PDB file of C-alpha atoms in Angstrom:
ATOM      1  CA  MET A   1     -15.002  54.806-107.347  1.00  0.00           C
ATOM      2  CA  ASN A   2     -18.484  55.569-108.712  1.00  0.00           C
ATOM      3  CA  THR A   3     -17.795  53.154-111.560  1.00  0.00           C
ATOM      4  CA  PHE A   4     -16.745  50.457-109.084  1.00  0.00           C
ATOM      5  CA  PHE A   5     -19.991  50.765-107.141  1.00  0.00           C
ATOM      6  CA  GLY A   6     -21.973  51.058-110.369  1.00  0.00           C
ATOM      7  CA  ILE A   7     -20.838  47.683-111.684  1.00  0.00           C
ATOM      8  CA  LEU A   8     -21.512  46.087-108.270  1.00  0.00           C
ATOM      9  CA  ILE A   9     -25.128  47.298-108.048  1.00  0.00           C
ATOM     10  CA  PRO A  10     -26.604  44.480-110.212  1.00  0.00           C
ATOM     11  CA  PHE A  11     -24.706  41.869-108.186  1.00  0.00           C
ATOM     12  CA  ILE A  12     -26.081  43.375-104.977  1.00  0.00           C
ATOM     13  CA  GLY A  13     -29.583  43.027-106.433  1.00  0.00           C
ATOM     14  CA  THR A  14     -28.988  39.324-107.114  1.00  0.00           C
ATOM     15  CA  THR A  15     -27.584  38.774-103.624  1.00  0.00           C
ATOM     16  CA  LEU A  16     -30.550  40.458-101.914  1.00  0.00           C
ATOM     17  CA  GLY A  17     -32.950  38.401-104.005  1.00  0.00           C
ATOM     18  CA  ALA A  18     -31.135  35.177-103.163  1.00  0.00           C
ATOM     19  CA  ALA A  19     -31.428  36.071 -99.456  1.00  0.00           C
ATOM     20  CA  CYS A  20     -35.210  35.627 -99.738  1.00  0.00           C
ATOM     21  CA  VAL A  21     -34.568  31.945 -99.171  1.00  0.00           C
ATOM     22  CA  PHE A  22     -34.007  32.729 -95.484  1.00  0.00           C
ATOM     23  CA  PHE A  23     -37.395  34.391 -95.049  1.00  0.00           C
ATOM     24  CA  MET A  24     -39.793  32.610 -97.384  1.00  0.00           C
ATOM     25  CA  LYS A  25     -41.240  29.130 -97.738  1.00  0.00           C
ATOM     26  CA  LYS A  26     -39.471  26.543 -99.855  1.00  0.00           C
ATOM     27  CA  THR A  27     -41.160  27.252-103.172  1.00  0.00           C
ATOM     28  CA  LEU A  28     -42.531  30.211-105.099  1.00  0.00           C
ATOM     29  CA  GLY A  29     -46.078  29.980-106.400  1.00  0.00           C
ATOM     30  CA  LYS A  30     -46.316  29.478-110.153  1.00  0.00           C
ATOM     31  CA  SER A  31     -48.123  32.787-110.604  1.00  0.00           C
ATOM     32  CA  VAL A  32     -45.481  34.610-108.565  1.00  0.00           C
ATOM     33  CA  GLN A  33     -42.697  32.986-110.555  1.00  0.00           C
ATOM     34  CA  ARG A  34     -44.358  33.911-113.863  1.00  0.00           C
ATOM     35  CA  ALA A  35     -44.834  37.488-112.652  1.00  0.00           C
ATOM     36  CA  LEU A  36     -41.178  37.809-111.601  1.00  0.00           C
ATOM     37  CA  THR A  37     -39.966  36.285-114.861  1.00  0.00           C
ATOM     38  CA  GLY A  38     -42.162  38.615-116.904  1.00  0.00           C
ATOM     39  CA  PHE A  39     -40.899  41.602-114.946  1.00  0.00           C
ATOM     40  CA  ALA A  40     -37.279  40.632-115.570  1.00  0.00           C
ATOM     41  CA  ALA A  41     -37.988  40.169-119.283  1.00  0.00           C
ATOM     42  CA  GLY A  42     -39.590  43.609-119.526  1.00  0.00           C
ATOM     43  CA  VAL A  43     -36.628  45.317-117.879  1.00  0.00           C
ATOM     44  CA  MET A  44     -34.165  43.544-120.171  1.00  0.00           C
ATOM     45  CA  VAL A  45     -36.064  44.430-123.355  1.00  0.00           C
ATOM     46  CA  ALA A  46     -36.347  48.109-122.392  1.00  0.00           C
ATOM     47  CA  ALA A  47     -32.682  48.242-121.383  1.00  0.00           C
ATOM     48  CA  SER A  48     -31.680  46.654-124.692  1.00  0.00           C
ATOM     49  CA  ILE A  49     -33.555  49.302-126.648  1.00  0.00           C
ATOM     50  CA  TRP A  50     -33.064  52.564-124.720  1.00  0.00           C
ATOM     51  CA  SER A  51     -29.700  51.937-123.067  1.00  0.00           C
ATOM     52  CA  LEU A  52     -27.932  49.938-125.761  1.00  0.00           C
ATOM     53  CA  LEU A  53     -29.344  49.851-129.312  1.00  0.00           C
ATOM     54  CA  ILE A  54     -30.434  53.490-129.590  1.00  0.00           C
ATOM     55  CA  PRO A  55     -27.083  54.803-128.234  1.00  0.00           C
ATOM     56  CA  ALA A  56     -25.252  52.418-130.621  1.00  0.00           C
ATOM     57  CA  ILE A  57     -27.111  53.909-133.599  1.00  0.00           C
ATOM     58  CA  LYS A  58     -26.599  57.479-132.389  1.00  0.00           C
ATOM     59  CA  GLN A  59     -22.863  56.919-132.010  1.00  0.00           C
ATOM     60  CA  SER A  60     -22.688  55.851-135.650  1.00  0.00           C
ATOM     61  CA  GLU A  61     -24.472  58.919-137.047  1.00  0.00           C
ATOM     62  CA  ASN A  62     -21.348  59.871-138.973  1.00  0.00           C
ATOM     63  CA  MET A  63     -22.071  56.889-141.235  1.00  0.00           C
ATOM     64  CA  GLY A  64     -25.224  58.599-142.517  1.00  0.00           C
ATOM     65  CA  ASP A  65     -27.823  56.218-143.926  1.00  0.00           C
ATOM     66  CA  LEU A  66     -25.639  53.282-142.852  1.00  0.00           C
ATOM     67  CA  SER A  67     -25.629  54.235-139.169  1.00  0.00           C
ATOM     68  CA  PHE A  68     -27.624  51.074-138.450  1.00  0.00           C
ATOM     69  CA  VAL A  69     -24.788  48.788-139.580  1.00  0.00           C
ATOM     70  CA  PRO A  70     -22.788  48.623-136.290  1.00  0.00           C
ATOM     71  CA  ALA A  71     -26.004  48.081-134.319  1.00  0.00           C
ATOM     72  CA  VAL A  72     -27.205  45.263-136.558  1.00  0.00           C
ATOM     73  CA  ALA A  73     -23.778  43.620-136.761  1.00  0.00           C
ATOM     74  CA  GLY A  74     -23.164  43.781-133.017  1.00  0.00           C
ATOM     75  CA  PHE A  75     -26.721  42.607-132.319  1.00  0.00           C
ATOM     76  CA  TRP A  76     -26.246  39.461-134.406  1.00  0.00           C
ATOM     77  CA  ILE A  77     -22.846  38.734-132.908  1.00  0.00           C
ATOM     78  CA  GLY A  78     -24.475  38.891-129.468  1.00  0.00           C
ATOM     79  CA  ILE A  79     -27.251  36.522-130.544  1.00  0.00           C
ATOM     80  CA  LEU A  80     -24.762  34.019-131.994  1.00  0.00           C
ATOM     81  CA  PHE A  81     -22.520  34.306-128.915  1.00  0.00           C
ATOM     82  CA  LEU A  82     -25.340  33.276-126.564  1.00  0.00           C
ATOM     83  CA  LEU A  83     -26.503  30.602-129.002  1.00  0.00           C
ATOM     84  CA  THR A  84     -22.989  29.128-128.940  1.00  0.00           C
ATOM     85  CA  LEU A  85     -22.829  29.189-125.131  1.00  0.00           C
ATOM     86  CA  ASP A  86     -26.235  27.512-125.014  1.00  0.00           C
ATOM     87  CA  HIS A  87     -24.834  24.604-127.022  1.00  0.00           C
ATOM     88  CA  LEU A  88     -21.480  24.387-125.218  1.00  0.00           C
ATOM     89  CA  ILE A  89     -22.533  24.646-121.547  1.00  0.00           C
ATOM     90  CA  PRO A  90     -24.823  22.069-119.909  1.00  0.00           C
ATOM     91  CA  HIS A  91     -27.656  23.818-118.082  1.00  0.00           C
ATOM     92  CA  LEU A  92     -31.170  23.287-116.780  1.00  0.00           C
ATOM     93  CA  HIS A  93     -33.767  26.031-116.747  1.00  0.00           C
ATOM     94  CA  VAL A  94     -35.823  26.483-113.586  1.00  0.00           C
ATOM     95  CA  GLY A  95     -39.081  24.528-113.863  1.00  0.00           C
ATOM     96  CA  SER A  96     -37.776  22.276-116.631  1.00  0.00           C
ATOM     97  CA  ASN A  97     -36.890  18.593-116.473  1.00  0.00           C
ATOM     98  CA  GLN A  98     -34.963  18.557-119.746  1.00  0.00           C
ATOM     99  CA  ALA A  99     -31.327  19.669-119.582  1.00  0.00           C
ATOM    100  CA  GLU A 100     -29.848  21.584-122.507  1.00  0.00           C
ATOM    101  CA  GLY A 101     -26.362  21.651-123.991  1.00  0.00           C
ATOM    102  CA  PRO A 102     -23.952  18.702-124.083  1.00  0.00           C
ATOM    103  CA  LYS A 103     -24.615  15.617-121.985  1.00  0.00           C
ATOM    104  CA  SER A 104     -23.192  15.976-118.515  1.00  0.00           C
ATOM    105  CA  ARG A 105     -23.030  14.252-115.169  1.00  0.00           C
ATOM    106  CA  LEU A 106     -23.504  17.519-113.347  1.00  0.00           C
ATOM    107  CA  GLY A 107     -26.254  17.573-110.733  1.00  0.00           C
ATOM    108  CA  ARG A 108     -29.600  19.303-111.285  1.00  0.00           C
ATOM    109  CA  THR A 109     -28.792  22.125-108.890  1.00  0.00           C
ATOM    110  CA  THR A 110     -25.446  22.836-110.551  1.00  0.00           C
ATOM    111  CA  MET A 111     -27.044  22.987-113.984  1.00  0.00           C
ATOM    112  CA  MET A 112     -29.805  25.268-112.673  1.00  0.00           C
ATOM    113  CA  VAL A 113     -27.167  27.702-111.402  1.00  0.00           C
ATOM    114  CA  LEU A 114     -25.369  27.499-114.764  1.00  0.00           C
ATOM    115  CA  ALA A 115     -28.606  28.355-116.590  1.00  0.00           C
ATOM    116  CA  VAL A 116     -29.039  31.596-114.631  1.00  0.00           C
ATOM    117  CA  THR A 117     -25.327  32.356-114.875  1.00  0.00           C
ATOM    118  CA  LEU A 118     -25.567  32.106-118.663  1.00  0.00           C
ATOM    119  CA  HIS A 119     -28.134  34.856-118.922  1.00  0.00           C
ATOM    120  CA  ASN A 120     -26.340  37.021-116.369  1.00  0.00           C
ATOM    121  CA  ILE A 121     -23.332  37.255-118.694  1.00  0.00           C
ATOM    122  CA  PRO A 122     -24.915  39.755-121.134  1.00  0.00           C
ATOM    123  CA  GLU A 123     -26.286  41.812-118.241  1.00  0.00           C
ATOM    124  CA  GLY A 124     -22.791  42.266-116.828  1.00  0.00           C
ATOM    125  CA  MET A 125     -21.477  43.113-120.270  1.00  0.00           C
ATOM    126  CA  ALA A 126     -24.236  45.678-120.767  1.00  0.00           C
ATOM    127  CA  VAL A 127     -23.300  47.501-117.575  1.00  0.00           C
ATOM    128  CA  GLY A 128     -19.607  47.254-118.419  1.00  0.00           C
ATOM    129  CA  VAL A 129     -19.975  48.713-121.897  1.00  0.00           C
ATOM    130  CA  MET A 130     -22.039  51.637-120.585  1.00  0.00           C
ATOM    131  CA  TYR A 131     -19.396  52.533-118.011  1.00  0.00           C
ATOM    132  CA  ALA A 132     -16.669  52.006-120.597  1.00  0.00           C
ATOM    133  CA  GLY A 133     -18.344  54.590-122.807  1.00  0.00           C
ATOM    134  CA  PHE A 134     -18.630  57.016-119.918  1.00  0.00           C
ATOM    135  CA  LEU A 135     -14.987  56.548-118.889  1.00  0.00           C
ATOM    136  CA  ALA A 136     -13.900  57.065-122.489  1.00  0.00           C
ATOM    137  CA  GLY A 137     -15.533  60.487-122.466  1.00  0.00           C
ATOM    138  CA  ASN A 138     -18.333  59.571-124.850  1.00  0.00           C
ATOM    139  CA  THR A 139     -20.707  62.541-124.664  1.00  0.00           C
ATOM    140  CA  GLN A 140     -23.734  60.381-125.429  1.00  0.00           C
ATOM    141  CA  ILE A 141     -23.210  58.158-122.383  1.00  0.00           C
ATOM    142  CA  THR A 142     -23.516  59.901-119.025  1.00  0.00           C
ATOM    143  CA  SER A 143     -22.777  58.639-115.532  1.00  0.00           C
ATOM    144  CA  THR A 144     -26.495  58.870-114.695  1.00  0.00           C
ATOM    145  CA  GLY A 145     -27.357  56.912-117.834  1.00  0.00           C
ATOM    146  CA  ALA A 146     -24.942  54.149-116.823  1.00  0.00           C
ATOM    147  CA  LEU A 147     -26.349  54.271-113.284  1.00  0.00           C
ATOM    148  CA  ALA A 148     -29.889  53.956-114.642  1.00  0.00           C
ATOM    149  CA  LEU A 149     -28.949  50.748-116.440  1.00  0.00           C
ATOM    150  CA  SER A 150     -27.230  49.378-113.317  1.00  0.00           C
ATOM    151  CA  LEU A 151     -30.270  50.146-111.179  1.00  0.00           C
ATOM    152  CA  GLY A 152     -32.669  48.675-113.724  1.00  0.00           C
ATOM    153  CA  ILE A 153     -30.734  45.425-113.955  1.00  0.00           C
ATOM    154  CA  ALA A 154     -30.369  45.307-110.154  1.00  0.00           C
ATOM    155  CA  ILE A 155     -34.144  45.664-109.788  1.00  0.00           C
ATOM    156  CA  GLN A 156     -34.792  42.762-112.140  1.00  0.00           C
ATOM    157  CA  ASN A 157     -31.942  40.777-110.551  1.00  0.00           C
ATOM    158  CA  PHE A 158     -33.724  40.848-107.195  1.00  0.00           C
ATOM    159  CA  PRO A 159     -36.541  38.533-108.328  1.00  0.00           C
ATOM    160  CA  GLU A 160     -34.037  36.527-110.389  1.00  0.00           C
ATOM    161  CA  GLY A 161     -32.003  35.870-107.237  1.00  0.00           C
ATOM    162  CA  ALA A 162     -35.133  34.530-105.563  1.00  0.00           C
ATOM    163  CA  ILE A 163     -36.109  32.542-108.653  1.00  0.00           C
ATOM    164  CA  ILE A 164     -32.846  30.586-108.440  1.00  0.00           C
ATOM    165  CA  SER A 165     -32.364  30.264-104.655  1.00  0.00           C
ATOM    166  CA  MET A 166     -35.940  29.172-103.882  1.00  0.00           C
ATOM    167  CA  PRO A 167     -35.982  26.268-106.397  1.00  0.00           C
ATOM    168  CA  LEU A 168     -32.553  25.192-105.135  1.00  0.00           C
ATOM    169  CA  ARG A 169     -34.048  25.039-101.645  1.00  0.00           C
ATOM    170  CA  ALA A 170     -36.996  23.068-103.019  1.00  0.00           C
ATOM    171  CA  GLU A 171     -34.522  20.619-104.585  1.00  0.00           C
ATOM    172  CA  GLY A 172     -33.339  19.763-101.072  1.00  0.00           C
ATOM    173  CA  GLU A 173     -30.385  22.117-100.639  1.00  0.00           C
ATOM    174  CA  SER A 174     -29.896  23.814 -97.278  1.00  0.00           C
ATOM    175  CA  LYS A 175     -30.843  27.486 -97.037  1.00  0.00           C
ATOM    176  CA  ARG A 176     -27.168  28.451 -96.908  1.00  0.00           C
ATOM    177  CA  LYS A 177     -26.297  26.452-100.040  1.00  0.00           C
ATOM    178  CA  ALA A 178     -29.383  27.708-101.878  1.00  0.00           C
ATOM    179  CA  PHE A 179     -28.405  31.282-101.026  1.00  0.00           C
ATOM    180  CA  LEU A 180     -24.828  30.650-102.135  1.00  0.00           C
ATOM    181  CA  GLY A 181     -26.085  29.211-105.436  1.00  0.00           C
ATOM    182  CA  GLY A 182     -28.104  32.360-106.072  1.00  0.00           C
ATOM    183  CA  VAL A 183     -25.131  34.568-105.227  1.00  0.00           C
ATOM    184  CA  LEU A 184     -22.748  32.581-107.438  1.00  0.00           C
ATOM    185  CA  SER A 185     -25.112  32.920-110.394  1.00  0.00           C
ATOM    186  CA  GLY A 186     -24.631  36.687-110.177  1.00  0.00           C
ATOM    187  CA  VAL A 187     -20.853  36.760-109.692  1.00  0.00           C
ATOM    188  CA  VAL A 188     -20.373  36.665-113.454  1.00  0.00           C
ATOM    189  CA  GLU A 189     -21.976  40.107-113.778  1.00  0.00           C
ATOM    190  CA  PRO A 190     -19.259  42.282-112.158  1.00  0.00           C
ATOM    191  CA  ILE A 191     -16.601  40.057-113.749  1.00  0.00           C
ATOM    192  CA  GLY A 192     -18.207  40.493-117.170  1.00  0.00           C
ATOM    193  CA  ALA A 193     -18.534  44.239-116.576  1.00  0.00           C
ATOM    194  CA  VAL A 194     -14.849  44.646-115.693  1.00  0.00           C
ATOM    195  CA  LEU A 195     -13.675  42.567-118.662  1.00  0.00           C
ATOM    196  CA  THR A 196     -15.908  44.558-121.002  1.00  0.00           C
ATOM    197  CA  ILE A 197     -14.596  47.854-119.632  1.00  0.00           C
ATOM    198  CA  LEU A 198     -11.027  46.684-120.213  1.00  0.00           C
ATOM    199  CA  ALA A 199     -11.859  45.528-123.741  1.00  0.00           C
ATOM    200  CA  ALA A 200     -13.712  48.704-124.627  1.00  0.00           C
ATOM    201  CA  GLN A 201     -10.868  50.869-123.365  1.00  0.00           C
ATOM    202  CA  LEU A 202      -8.617  49.121-125.878  1.00  0.00           C
ATOM    203  CA  ILE A 203     -11.033  49.354-128.818  1.00  0.00           C
ATOM    204  CA  ILE A 204     -13.129  52.496-128.265  1.00  0.00           C
ATOM    205  CA  PRO A 205     -14.125  52.705-131.971  1.00  0.00           C
ATOM    206  CA  ALA A 206     -15.943  49.408-131.460  1.00  0.00           C
ATOM    207  CA  LEU A 207     -18.187  50.832-128.720  1.00  0.00           C
ATOM    208  CA  PRO A 208     -21.352  50.825-130.893  1.00  0.00           C
ATOM    209  CA  TYR A 209     -20.704  47.171-131.697  1.00  0.00           C
ATOM    210  CA  LEU A 210     -20.213  46.333-128.019  1.00  0.00           C
ATOM    211  CA  LEU A 211     -23.415  48.136-127.008  1.00  0.00           C
ATOM    212  CA  SER A 212     -25.484  46.264-129.584  1.00  0.00           C
ATOM    213  CA  PHE A 213     -23.659  43.006-128.811  1.00  0.00           C
ATOM    214  CA  ALA A 214     -24.889  43.226-125.218  1.00  0.00           C
ATOM    215  CA  ALA A 215     -28.396  44.040-126.474  1.00  0.00           C
ATOM    216  CA  GLY A 216     -28.452  41.022-128.785  1.00  0.00           C
ATOM    217  CA  ALA A 217     -27.255  38.710-126.022  1.00  0.00           C
ATOM    218  CA  MET A 218     -29.870  40.043-123.588  1.00  0.00           C
ATOM    219  CA  LEU A 219     -32.714  39.730-126.090  1.00  0.00           C
ATOM    220  CA  TYR A 220     -31.644  36.175-126.879  1.00  0.00           C
ATOM    221  CA  VAL A 221     -32.136  35.311-123.203  1.00  0.00           C
ATOM    222  CA  VAL A 222     -35.533  37.019-123.122  1.00  0.00           C
ATOM    223  CA  VAL A 223     -36.915  35.220-126.178  1.00  0.00           C
ATOM    224  CA  GLU A 224     -35.260  31.840-125.616  1.00  0.00           C
ATOM    225  CA  GLU A 225     -35.866  31.531-121.884  1.00  0.00           C
ATOM    226  CA  LEU A 226     -37.871  34.200-120.085  1.00  0.00           C
ATOM    227  CA  ILE A 227     -40.867  34.612-122.401  1.00  0.00           C
ATOM    228  CA  PRO A 228     -41.524  30.821-122.585  1.00  0.00           C
ATOM    229  CA  GLU A 229     -41.252  30.586-118.771  1.00  0.00           C
ATOM    230  CA  MET A 230     -43.628  33.486-118.137  1.00  0.00           C
ATOM    231  CA  SER A 231     -46.192  32.065-120.590  1.00  0.00           C
ATOM    232  CA  GLN A 232     -46.486  28.557-119.155  1.00  0.00           C
ATOM    233  CA  GLY A 233     -49.716  27.229-117.680  1.00  0.00           C
ATOM    234  CA  GLN A 234     -53.055  28.887-117.064  1.00  0.00           C
ATOM    235  CA  HIS A 235     -53.507  32.606-116.442  1.00  0.00           C
ATOM    236  CA  SER A 236     -50.215  33.295-118.180  1.00  0.00           C
ATOM    237  CA  ASN A 237     -51.329  36.887-118.792  1.00  0.00           C
ATOM    238  CA  ILE A 238     -49.882  37.762-115.385  1.00  0.00           C
ATOM    239  CA  GLY A 239     -46.439  37.368-116.960  1.00  0.00           C
ATOM    240  CA  THR A 240     -47.447  39.740-119.762  1.00  0.00           C
ATOM    241  CA  VAL A 241     -48.718  42.360-117.306  1.00  0.00           C
ATOM    242  CA  PHE A 242     -45.509  42.250-115.291  1.00  0.00           C
ATOM    243  CA  PHE A 243     -43.479  42.349-118.506  1.00  0.00           C
ATOM    244  CA  ALA A 244     -45.198  45.677-119.212  1.00  0.00           C
ATOM    245  CA  ILE A 245     -44.475  46.882-115.672  1.00  0.00           C
ATOM    246  CA  GLY A 246     -40.787  45.989-115.946  1.00  0.00           C
ATOM    247  CA  PHE A 247     -40.531  47.553-119.407  1.00  0.00           C
ATOM    248  CA  SER A 248     -42.190  50.781-118.201  1.00  0.00           C
ATOM    249  CA  LEU A 249     -39.990  51.023-115.119  1.00  0.00           C
ATOM    250  CA  MET A 250     -36.759  50.596-117.075  1.00  0.00           C
ATOM    251  CA  MET A 251     -37.930  53.069-119.717  1.00  0.00           C
ATOM    252  CA  ILE A 252     -38.705  55.642-117.010  1.00  0.00           C
ATOM    253  CA  LEU A 253     -35.326  55.093-115.342  1.00  0.00           C
ATOM    254  CA  ASP A 254     -33.427  55.456-118.588  1.00  0.00           C
ATOM    255  CA  VAL A 255     -35.240  58.552-119.808  1.00  0.00           C
ATOM    256  CA  ALA A 256     -35.325  60.249-116.401  1.00  0.00           C
ATOM    257  CA  LEU A 257     -31.690  59.534-115.475  1.00  0.00           C
ATOM    258  CA  GLY A 258     -30.123  59.125-118.917  1.00  0.00           C
TER     259      GLY A 258
END
C-alpha cells in the first residue's frame, strides 16, 4: 500500500499545480515561469545524481574498476530513448512557436500537453525503478529513499502543472479543459512507474541499468528543454538561482531521508 501511494505522489503534485488555473490570472509572468522551470531542472538533476546514478554505481561494486559500466550504459540508453521519442512524437514546448517531431495536424494545445507528457515519462520511470529496488529487497534502496524521490518529483511537478495549465488557459481553453490538460500530462507518471516496477521485478539484475536509464532520460529533458527555457530573455539568472534552490532541496531530501 505504501508503494501504491508512493508512485501516486508525483501525480498528485502535478494535479495540484494544474489546479492553479482556477485561482490565478490567465498567464504566468516570464520571470515566474523561468524561476519555476529552473527549480524543476534543479530537482531533476539532483535526483538523477543522488537517487539514480550513485545507487546504480554502488549496486555494481562487485564489478570492481568496471562498476561504472552499467551506469554509463543505462545512462546512454536513456538519452537515446528520449531522443527517439523527441523525433517520433509531435510536440510543442511552452513558449515556443516551432513544433518539434514529425509534421502533424494536431492543435497547439494538444502538442503542448504532449511536450510535458514526454518529459514526465522518465520521472515516472525513476520513481518506479526506486520502488522496484525496494520491493526486491535491495539493501541499498530504502522505502524512505524511494519516498524522498517521490516527494522531490512531486514538489517540482507542482510548478510544472501550473506551467502547462496556465498557458493552455492563455491559448483560449476553458479553466476546466486547461486543468484537465495539466492533469493528463501527469497521468503517464504512475503508469510509467507501474510498468517499470513490473519490468524490474522480472529482470532484477538489470536494476543498475534501469536506475541509470531513468537518470539519462531525465537529464536529457533538463538539457534539451528546461535549461533553454529558464535562460531565455533578460534577467535569466533568476532561473539559475531557482535551479540551485531546487537542486539543494532535492539533495537535502535524498540525504536526509535516503
